[in-house]
Amino acid sequence: MASVNALLGRRPEPRESGYAAHRSGVEQLLRSYRAIPADATVRLAKKTSNLFRARSTSTAPGLDVSGLSKVITVDPTTRTADVAGMCTYEDLVDATLPYGLAPLVVPQLKTITLGGAVTGLGIESTSFRSGLPHESVLEIDVLTGNGEIVTATPEGEHADLYWGFPNSYGTLGYSTRLKIQLEPVLPYVALRHLRFHDLETLQSTMDAIVNRREYDGIEVQYLDGVVFSADESYLTLGVQTDEPGPVSDYTGADIFYRSIQHASDTPKTDRLTIHDYLWRWDTDWFWCSRAFGTQNPKIRRFWPRKYRRSSFYWKLIGLDRKYDIGDRLEKRKGNPPRERVVQDVEVPIEHTAGFVAWFLDNVPIEPLWLCPLRLREPAAPGANPARPWPLYPLEPKRTYVNIGFWSSVPIVAGEPEGAANRAIEKKVTEFDGHKSLYSDAYYTEDEFAVLYGGERYIELKNKYDPESRLLDLYSKAVQRK
């Protein structure tokens, strides 16, 4: 029987405590907090981000989180890990896989941090059975707006912060340490790609798989999908295995999302190592690398492998923002500037086909990513059984589908700023859905309050940031401050 350790050619690190280094990082953070002027907004001194929201600049010093980027310890007996808030999932997975363990939900991009996925939400193909990343958090140390570090747990003194922290985007504080649950994994993932010719059948099949956790008599542990058009869409079903054998590699010439496509109604099969499965989307940033030409075989051949990753494409995006490269090129071609439409939305599964059909008819972007999710059952002790996470209140025992679309559309003269995004927001609300806040948002304050916590958020803000040292959520998410 193969093991993850044998597969990776590694031995687990000795269980040496990383708490001393972590305490040093926390002290460094607190010193930087005290150095920020009392009349300045507290922000992270962080050069990189996975957010697509622009924000105002600040000349004040920021929070020094450079000492909070490590896995503190992994406990294979309890299947838990203590992790610093700025640790990336790439480093987290590298620390847990040698023990044959992985986080319950591993977001798609390597440089997403654990703290970021909790305060800003995250999702992946285990979310139909394991919910969202914050649901596997056992406790959180949070630097609040008033400069105190508190430990938030489901039932403790700061339980209100534990439940209210997800989707707060650093407006209630910043996580310095998170204790999370892990799950055992096997060395390989066997995949089946199912093709669909209409969206209704895709929706009903996905719903059945979520409820039964199997398809055609085989267990399903991973589930996501891609829509290329109204008559070409796919679900990808994965199950862990320790059976040795050949595996595919999508970090070289081959591109993962293109490997999904096939003409036959017979499922197409594939195999990846567990490591490569978790990062299958990172190499080409799903399909967004095509915007940089790196899917062209002539270019890809000479594009260094170390630059085939989302973090490098982010640098190219930063250059485009700084120098307005994309719009300048469009202008030279005689085309109008473009509106960025980079969003993830959640709609109830029964509305998936309807929303996707509307989107394909009205927004010229493809492909679309689909990822079903359900809140974990049962909710942790102390949760409100009706709506346990007030700042992103999905309904328990209800299946949603995350629909991701990441591109741009031509700006139509005479239409208001963000016209396409505004139309999407309206349609998502009509379908009883929610939109993630990592990108541009255009809600009014009243609309925003209804969707993202309302009075509950205000109570938390008054308690944990009474002097308003941190931005509030509406200012940060919509007003781009």
Coordinates of C-alpha atoms in Angstrom, one line a residue:
M1 CA 0.0 0.0 0.0
A2 CA 1.5 3.3 -1.1
S3 CA 1.7 6.2 1.5
V4 CA 1.6 9.9 1.0
N5 CA 5.1 10.0 2.6
A6 CA 6.5 7.6 0.1
L7 CA 4.8 9.4 -2.8
L8 CA 6.3 12.7 -1.7
G9 CA 9.7 11.3 -0.9
R10 CA 9.5 12.9 2.6
R11 CA 9.5 12.0 6.2
P12 CA 7.3 13.9 8.6
E13 CA 9.2 16.6 10.4
P14 CA 9.9 15.9 14.1
R15 CA 7.2 17.4 16.3
E16 CA 9.2 20.4 17.6
S17 CA 7.2 23.2 19.0
G18 CA 7.0 26.3 16.8
Y19 CA 5.3 28.3 19.6
A20 CA 8.4 30.2 20.6
A21 CA 8.8 31.6 17.1
H22 CA 5.1 32.2 16.9
R23 CA 5.2 34.2 20.2
S24 CA 8.0 36.3 18.8
G25 CA 5.9 37.0 15.7
V26 CA 2.9 38.0 17.8
E27 CA 5.1 40.4 19.8
Q28 CA 6.4 41.9 16.6
L29 CA 2.8 42.4 15.5
L30 CA 1.9 44.1 18.7
R31 CA 4.8 46.5 18.5
S32 CA 3.8 47.5 15.0
Y33 CA 0.2 48.1 16.2
R34 CA 1.5 50.4 18.8
A35 CA 3.5 52.3 16.2
I36 CA 0.4 53.2 14.2
P37 CA -0.8 56.7 14.9
A38 CA -4.1 56.8 16.9
D39 CA -5.9 58.7 14.1
A40 CA -4.7 56.3 11.3
T41 CA -6.6 53.3 10.1
V42 CA -5.0 50.0 11.1
R43 CA -4.1 47.9 8.0
L44 CA -1.8 45.0 7.2
A45 CA 1.7 45.9 5.9
K46 CA 1.3 43.2 3.3
K47 CA 2.6 43.4 -0.2
T48 CA 0.5 40.6 -1.8
S49 CA -3.2 39.9 -1.8
N50 CA -5.7 37.6 -3.4
L51 CA -8.4 40.4 -3.4
F52 CA -9.6 42.0 -6.6
R53 CA -10.9 45.1 -4.9
A54 CA -8.9 48.3 -5.4
R55 CA -8.3 50.2 -2.1
S56 CA -7.2 53.6 -1.1
T57 CA -3.5 54.1 -0.3
S58 CA -2.2 55.0 3.2
T59 CA 1.0 56.6 4.3
A60 CA 0.7 55.3 7.9
P61 CA 2.7 52.2 8.9
G62 CA 0.9 48.9 8.8
L63 CA 0.7 45.8 10.9
D64 CA 3.9 43.7 10.6
V65 CA 2.7 40.1 10.1
S66 CA 6.0 38.8 8.7
G67 CA 6.4 36.6 11.7
L68 CA 3.0 34.9 11.4
S69 CA 3.5 32.9 8.2
K70 CA 4.3 29.4 9.5
V71 CA 2.6 26.2 10.6
I72 CA 3.1 26.1 14.3
T73 CA 2.6 22.4 14.9
V74 CA 0.7 19.4 13.4
D75 CA -0.8 16.8 15.7
P76 CA -1.4 13.6 13.8
T77 CA -3.0 12.0 16.8
T78 CA -5.8 14.5 17.2
R79 CA -5.7 15.4 13.5
T80 CA -5.4 19.1 14.2
A81 CA -2.9 21.8 13.3
D82 CA -2.1 25.1 14.9
V83 CA -1.3 27.6 12.1
A84 CA -0.3 31.2 12.1
G85 CA -2.8 33.5 10.4
M86 CA -0.7 34.5 7.4
C87 CA 0.4 30.9 6.6
T88 CA -0.4 30.1 3.0
Y89 CA -2.2 26.9 2.1
E90 CA 0.8 25.9 0.0
D91 CA 2.9 25.8 3.2
L92 CA 0.1 24.3 5.2
V93 CA -0.4 21.4 2.8
D94 CA 3.3 20.8 2.6
A95 CA 3.3 20.4 6.4
T96 CA 0.3 18.1 6.7
L97 CA 0.6 15.8 3.7
P98 CA 3.7 14.0 5.1
Y99 CA 1.4 12.8 7.9
G100 CA -1.2 11.6 5.4
L101 CA -3.4 14.6 6.4
A102 CA -4.9 17.6 4.8
P103 CA -7.2 20.5 5.7
L104 CA -10.9 19.7 5.2
V105 CA -11.1 22.4 2.6
V106 CA -8.1 23.5 0.5
P107 CA -8.9 26.6 -1.6
Q108 CA -7.7 26.5 -5.1
L109 CA -4.8 28.9 -5.1
K110 CA -1.5 28.3 -3.3
T111 CA -1.0 31.7 -1.8
I112 CA -4.4 32.1 -0.2
T113 CA -3.7 32.2 3.5
L114 CA -5.6 30.3 6.2
G115 CA -6.5 33.6 8.0
G116 CA -7.6 35.0 4.7
A117 CA -9.8 32.0 3.8
V118 CA -11.5 32.3 7.2
T119 CA -12.1 36.0 7.4
G120 CA -12.8 36.3 3.6
L121 CA -14.3 32.8 2.9
G122 CA -12.9 30.1 0.7
I123 CA -14.3 27.0 -1.1
E124 CA -13.2 23.9 -3.0
S125 CA -14.4 20.6 -4.2
T126 CA -14.8 19.1 -0.7
S127 CA -17.3 21.9 0.3
F128 CA -20.3 19.8 -0.6
R129 CA -19.4 17.5 2.4
S130 CA -17.1 19.7 4.5
G131 CA -18.6 23.2 4.1
L132 CA -16.3 26.2 4.1
P133 CA -12.8 26.6 5.7
H134 CA -14.0 28.5 8.8
E135 CA -16.3 25.5 9.7
S136 CA -13.2 23.3 10.5
V137 CA -11.7 26.0 12.8
L138 CA -11.7 25.0 16.5
E139 CA -10.4 28.2 17.9
I140 CA -8.9 31.6 16.7
D141 CA -6.6 34.1 18.3
V142 CA -7.6 37.5 17.0
L143 CA -5.9 40.9 17.2
T144 CA -9.0 43.1 17.7
G145 CA -9.3 46.8 16.8
N146 CA -8.5 47.9 20.3
G147 CA -5.1 46.1 20.2
E148 CA -6.0 43.1 22.4
I149 CA -5.5 39.5 21.3
V150 CA -8.5 37.3 22.3
T151 CA -9.1 33.6 21.8
A152 CA -12.5 33.0 20.2
T153 CA -14.1 29.5 20.4
P154 CA -17.6 28.3 19.7
E155 CA -18.8 28.5 23.3
G156 CA -16.3 30.6 25.2
E157 CA -16.3 34.3 26.3
H158 CA -15.7 35.4 22.7
A159 CA -18.0 33.0 21.0
D160 CA -19.8 36.0 19.3
L161 CA -16.5 36.8 17.6
Y162 CA -15.9 33.2 16.6
W163 CA -19.3 33.1 14.8
G164 CA -19.0 36.6 13.4
F165 CA -15.4 36.5 12.2
P166 CA -16.0 34.7 8.8
N167 CA -16.6 37.2 6.0
S168 CA -15.5 40.2 8.2
Y169 CA -12.5 40.8 6.0
G170 CA -10.3 42.2 8.7
T171 CA -12.8 44.7 9.9
L172 CA -13.3 43.0 13.3
G173 CA -9.6 42.1 13.7
Y174 CA -6.9 39.9 12.2
S175 CA -6.2 36.2 13.1
T176 CA -2.8 35.5 14.6
R177 CA -3.4 31.7 15.2
L178 CA -6.0 29.2 14.1
K179 CA -6.5 25.7 15.3
I180 CA -8.1 23.6 12.6
Q181 CA -9.3 20.1 12.0
L182 CA -7.5 17.8 9.5
E183 CA -8.7 14.7 7.6
P184 CA -6.8 11.7 6.4
V185 CA -6.0 11.5 2.7
L186 CA -4.6 8.8 0.4
P187 CA -1.8 9.3 -2.1
Y188 CA -4.0 9.6 -5.3
V189 CA -7.3 10.9 -6.5
A190 CA -9.2 9.1 -9.3
L191 CA -11.3 11.3 -11.4
R192 CA -14.4 10.9 -13.6
H193 CA -15.4 13.8 -15.9
L194 CA -19.1 13.6 -16.8
R195 CA -20.3 15.6 -19.9
F196 CA -23.8 17.2 -20.0
H197 CA -25.6 18.7 -23.0
D198 CA -28.1 20.8 -21.0
L199 CA -27.9 22.7 -17.7
E200 CA -31.0 21.2 -16.2
T201 CA -29.5 17.7 -16.3
L202 CA -26.2 19.0 -14.9
Q203 CA -28.1 20.6 -12.0
S204 CA -30.2 17.5 -11.1
T205 CA -27.2 15.2 -11.3
M206 CA -25.1 17.5 -9.1
D207 CA -28.0 17.7 -6.6
A208 CA -28.2 13.9 -6.5
I209 CA -24.5 13.4 -6.0
V210 CA -24.5 15.9 -3.1
N211 CA -27.3 14.1 -1.4
R212 CA -26.0 10.5 -2.0
R213 CA -22.3 11.1 -1.9
E214 CA -21.9 8.6 -4.7
Y215 CA -22.4 8.2 -8.5
D216 CA -23.0 5.0 -10.4
G217 CA -22.2 3.1 -7.2
I218 CA -18.8 4.7 -6.6
E219 CA -18.2 7.1 -3.7
V220 CA -17.6 10.8 -4.5
Q221 CA -15.3 12.7 -2.2
Y222 CA -14.5 15.7 -4.5
L223 CA -17.0 17.5 -6.7
D224 CA -16.9 20.5 -8.9
G225 CA -17.7 21.4 -12.5
V226 CA -17.1 23.6 -15.5
V227 CA -19.6 25.2 -17.9
F228 CA -18.2 25.9 -21.4
S229 CA -21.5 26.7 -23.0
A230 CA -25.2 26.0 -22.5
D231 CA -24.8 22.6 -24.3
E232 CA -21.3 21.7 -23.0
S233 CA -20.7 21.4 -19.3
Y234 CA -19.0 18.9 -17.0
L235 CA -18.9 17.6 -13.5
T236 CA -15.6 16.2 -12.2
L237 CA -16.0 13.5 -9.5
G238 CA -13.0 12.5 -7.4
V239 CA -12.3 9.7 -4.9
Q240 CA -9.1 9.0 -3.0
T241 CA -7.2 5.8 -3.7
D242 CA -3.9 4.2 -2.6
E243 CA -3.8 2.0 -5.7
P244 CA -0.4 2.8 -7.5
G245 CA -0.4 3.5 -11.2
P246 CA 0.3 6.2 -13.8
V247 CA -0.8 9.8 -13.0
S248 CA -1.3 12.9 -15.2
D249 CA 0.8 16.0 -14.9
Y250 CA -0.8 19.4 -15.6
T251 CA 2.1 21.6 -14.6
G252 CA 3.8 21.1 -18.0
A253 CA 2.4 21.3 -21.5
D254 CA -1.0 19.8 -20.6
I255 CA -3.7 22.1 -19.2
F256 CA -6.1 20.7 -16.6
Y257 CA -9.3 22.4 -17.7
R258 CA -8.8 21.4 -21.3
S259 CA -8.3 17.7 -20.2
I260 CA -11.9 17.7 -18.9
Q261 CA -13.4 18.2 -22.3
H262 CA -14.5 15.2 -24.4
A263 CA -17.1 14.4 -27.0
S264 CA -18.4 11.1 -25.6
D265 CA -21.2 10.7 -23.1
T266 CA -19.0 8.0 -21.5
P267 CA -17.2 9.5 -18.5
K268 CA -13.6 10.3 -19.1
T269 CA -11.2 9.1 -16.4
D270 CA -7.9 10.5 -15.0
R271 CA -5.6 10.2 -12.0
L272 CA -3.6 12.7 -10.1
T273 CA -1.4 12.6 -7.0
I274 CA -3.3 14.1 -4.0
H275 CA -0.8 17.0 -4.1
D276 CA -1.4 17.7 -7.7
Y277 CA -5.1 17.4 -7.4
L278 CA -5.2 20.0 -4.6
W279 CA -3.3 22.4 -6.8
R280 CA -4.8 21.4 -10.2
W281 CA -6.3 24.9 -10.7
D282 CA -3.2 26.9 -9.6
T283 CA -0.9 26.2 -12.5
D284 CA -3.1 28.1 -15.0
W285 CA -5.2 30.1 -12.4
F286 CA -8.1 28.0 -13.5
W287 CA -8.1 29.2 -17.2
C288 CA -7.1 32.8 -16.6
S289 CA -3.5 32.2 -17.8
R290 CA -4.8 32.3 -21.3
A291 CA -5.0 36.1 -21.0
F292 CA -1.2 36.2 -20.7
G293 CA -0.7 33.9 -23.7
T294 CA 0.8 31.1 -21.6
Q295 CA -1.6 28.5 -23.0
N296 CA -0.2 29.0 -26.5
P297 CA 2.1 25.9 -27.0
K298 CA 4.8 28.0 -28.6
I299 CA 4.9 30.4 -25.6
R300 CA 4.3 27.7 -23.0
R301 CA 7.3 25.7 -24.1
F302 CA 9.6 28.6 -23.1
W303 CA 7.6 29.8 -20.1
P304 CA 9.5 28.7 -17.0
R305 CA 7.6 26.1 -14.9
K306 CA 8.3 28.1 -11.8
Y307 CA 6.2 31.0 -13.2
R308 CA 3.2 28.7 -14.0
R309 CA 1.4 29.6 -10.8
S310 CA -1.2 32.0 -9.6
S311 CA 1.2 34.1 -7.6
F312 CA 3.1 35.1 -10.7
Y313 CA 0.0 35.9 -12.7
W314 CA -1.0 38.2 -9.8
K315 CA 2.2 40.1 -10.4
L316 CA 1.2 40.6 -14.0
I317 CA -2.2 41.8 -12.9
G318 CA -0.5 44.3 -10.6
L319 CA 1.5 45.7 -13.6
D320 CA -1.6 46.0 -15.6
R321 CA -3.3 48.0 -12.8
K322 CA -0.3 50.2 -12.3
Y323 CA 0.2 51.1 -16.0
D324 CA -3.3 50.5 -17.4
I325 CA -1.9 48.2 -20.0
G326 CA -5.1 46.3 -20.9
D327 CA -7.2 49.4 -21.7
R328 CA -4.3 51.0 -23.6
L329 CA -4.1 48.0 -25.8
E330 CA -7.8 48.0 -26.3
K331 CA -7.7 51.7 -27.3
R332 CA -5.0 51.1 -29.9
K333 CA -7.3 48.5 -31.4
G334 CA -10.2 51.0 -31.5
N335 CA -12.1 49.1 -28.7
P336 CA -13.7 50.6 -25.6
P337 CA -12.2 50.1 -22.1
R338 CA -13.3 47.0 -20.2
E339 CA -15.1 46.4 -17.0
R340 CA -13.6 43.8 -14.7
V341 CA -16.0 41.1 -13.8
V342 CA -14.2 38.9 -11.3
Q343 CA -16.7 37.3 -9.0
D344 CA -17.8 34.2 -7.1
V345 CA -21.5 33.9 -6.2
E346 CA -23.5 31.3 -4.3
V347 CA -27.0 30.5 -5.5
P348 CA -29.3 27.7 -4.2
I349 CA -28.8 24.6 -6.3
E350 CA -32.3 24.7 -7.6
H351 CA -31.5 28.0 -9.2
T352 CA -28.2 27.0 -10.7
A353 CA -29.4 26.3 -14.2
G354 CA -31.5 29.4 -14.3
F355 CA -28.7 31.7 -13.2
V356 CA -26.1 30.1 -15.5
A357 CA -28.5 30.4 -18.5
W358 CA -29.1 34.1 -17.7
F359 CA -25.4 34.7 -17.3
L360 CA -24.5 33.0 -20.6
D361 CA -27.2 35.1 -22.4
N362 CA -26.1 38.4 -20.9
V363 CA -22.4 38.3 -19.9
P364 CA -19.8 37.4 -22.6
I365 CA -17.6 35.3 -20.3
E366 CA -16.8 31.6 -20.3
P367 CA -16.0 29.1 -18.9
L368 CA -17.7 29.2 -15.5
W369 CA -16.6 27.2 -12.5
L370 CA -19.2 25.4 -10.4
C371 CA -18.6 24.2 -6.8
P372 CA -21.5 22.8 -4.7
L373 CA -21.5 23.5 -0.9
R374 CA -23.5 22.8 2.2
L375 CA -22.9 24.0 5.7
R376 CA -21.4 21.2 7.8
E377 CA -23.8 19.1 10.0
P378 CA -24.2 19.4 12.8
A379 CA -23.1 22.9 13.4
A380 CA -20.5 23.4 16.1
P381 CA -21.8 23.7 19.7
G382 CA -23.2 27.1 20.5
A383 CA -24.3 27.9 16.9
N384 CA -27.6 29.4 16.1
P385 CA -29.2 26.4 14.3
A386 CA -31.1 28.7 12.0
R387 CA -28.2 30.8 10.6
P388 CA -24.9 30.1 12.5
W389 CA -22.6 32.5 10.5
P390 CA -24.3 35.9 10.6
L391 CA -22.0 37.8 8.2
Y392 CA -22.6 35.2 5.4
P393 CA -25.9 33.6 6.4
L394 CA -26.4 30.5 4.2
E395 CA -29.2 28.2 5.3
P396 CA -28.3 24.9 7.0
K397 CA -29.4 21.8 5.2
R398 CA -29.6 23.7 1.9
T399 CA -27.3 23.1 -1.0
Y400 CA -25.8 26.0 -2.8
V401 CA -23.6 26.2 -5.8
N402 CA -20.6 28.6 -6.0
I403 CA -20.4 30.0 -9.6
G404 CA -17.1 31.6 -10.4
F405 CA -16.4 33.8 -13.4
W406 CA -13.2 35.8 -13.8
S407 CA -12.7 38.1 -16.8
S408 CA -13.9 41.4 -18.2
V409 CA -16.5 42.8 -20.6
P410 CA -16.5 45.9 -22.8
I411 CA -17.9 49.0 -21.2
V412 CA -21.0 50.3 -22.9
A413 CA -21.1 54.1 -23.3
G414 CA -23.7 55.8 -21.2
E415 CA -24.2 53.0 -18.7
P416 CA -23.3 53.5 -15.0
E417 CA -20.0 52.4 -13.6
G418 CA -20.0 48.6 -13.0
A419 CA -23.1 48.0 -15.1
A420 CA -22.4 44.3 -15.6
N421 CA -21.5 43.7 -11.9
R422 CA -24.6 45.6 -10.8
A423 CA -26.8 43.4 -13.1
I424 CA -25.2 40.3 -11.6
E425 CA -25.7 41.5 -8.1
K426 CA -29.4 42.1 -8.8
K427 CA -29.8 38.6 -10.4
V428 CA -28.0 36.9 -7.5
T429 CA -30.4 38.5 -5.0
E430 CA -33.4 37.6 -7.1
F431 CA -32.2 34.0 -6.9
D432 CA -31.8 34.1 -3.1
G433 CA -28.1 34.0 -3.3
H434 CA -25.0 35.7 -2.0
K435 CA -21.9 37.2 -3.5
S436 CA -18.4 37.0 -2.1
L437 CA -16.7 40.3 -1.2
Y438 CA -13.2 39.8 -2.5
S439 CA -13.9 41.8 -5.6
D440 CA -15.9 44.9 -6.7
A441 CA -19.3 45.4 -5.1
Y442 CA -21.9 48.1 -5.8
Y443 CA -24.7 47.5 -3.2
T444 CA -26.4 50.4 -1.4
E445 CA -25.8 50.5 2.4
D446 CA -29.3 49.2 3.0
E447 CA -28.9 46.3 0.6
F448 CA -25.5 45.5 2.0
A449 CA -26.8 45.4 5.6
V450 CA -29.6 42.9 4.7
L451 CA -27.1 40.6 3.1
Y452 CA -24.0 40.8 5.3
G453 CA -24.9 40.9 9.0
G454 CA -26.8 44.1 9.6
E455 CA -27.4 44.9 13.3
R456 CA -25.3 41.8 14.3
Y457 CA -22.3 43.2 12.6
I458 CA -22.8 46.6 14.2
E459 CA -22.9 44.9 17.7
L460 CA -19.6 43.1 17.0
K461 CA -18.0 46.2 15.6
N462 CA -18.9 48.2 18.7
K463 CA -17.6 45.5 21.0
Y464 CA -14.3 44.6 19.3
D465 CA -13.4 47.8 17.5
P466 CA -15.0 50.5 19.7
E467 CA -12.7 53.3 18.5
S468 CA -13.1 52.3 14.8
R469 CA -9.4 51.7 14.3
L470 CA -10.3 49.3 11.6
L471 CA -12.4 50.1 8.5
D472 CA -16.0 48.9 8.6
L473 CA -17.1 46.2 6.2
Y474 CA -19.2 48.4 3.8
S475 CA -16.4 51.0 3.6
K476 CA -13.9 48.3 2.7
A477 CA -16.0 46.1 0.4
V478 CA -18.0 48.6 -1.5
Q479 CA -16.4 52.0 -1.0
R480 CA -12.9 50.6 -1.6
K481 CA -11.3 52.5 1.3

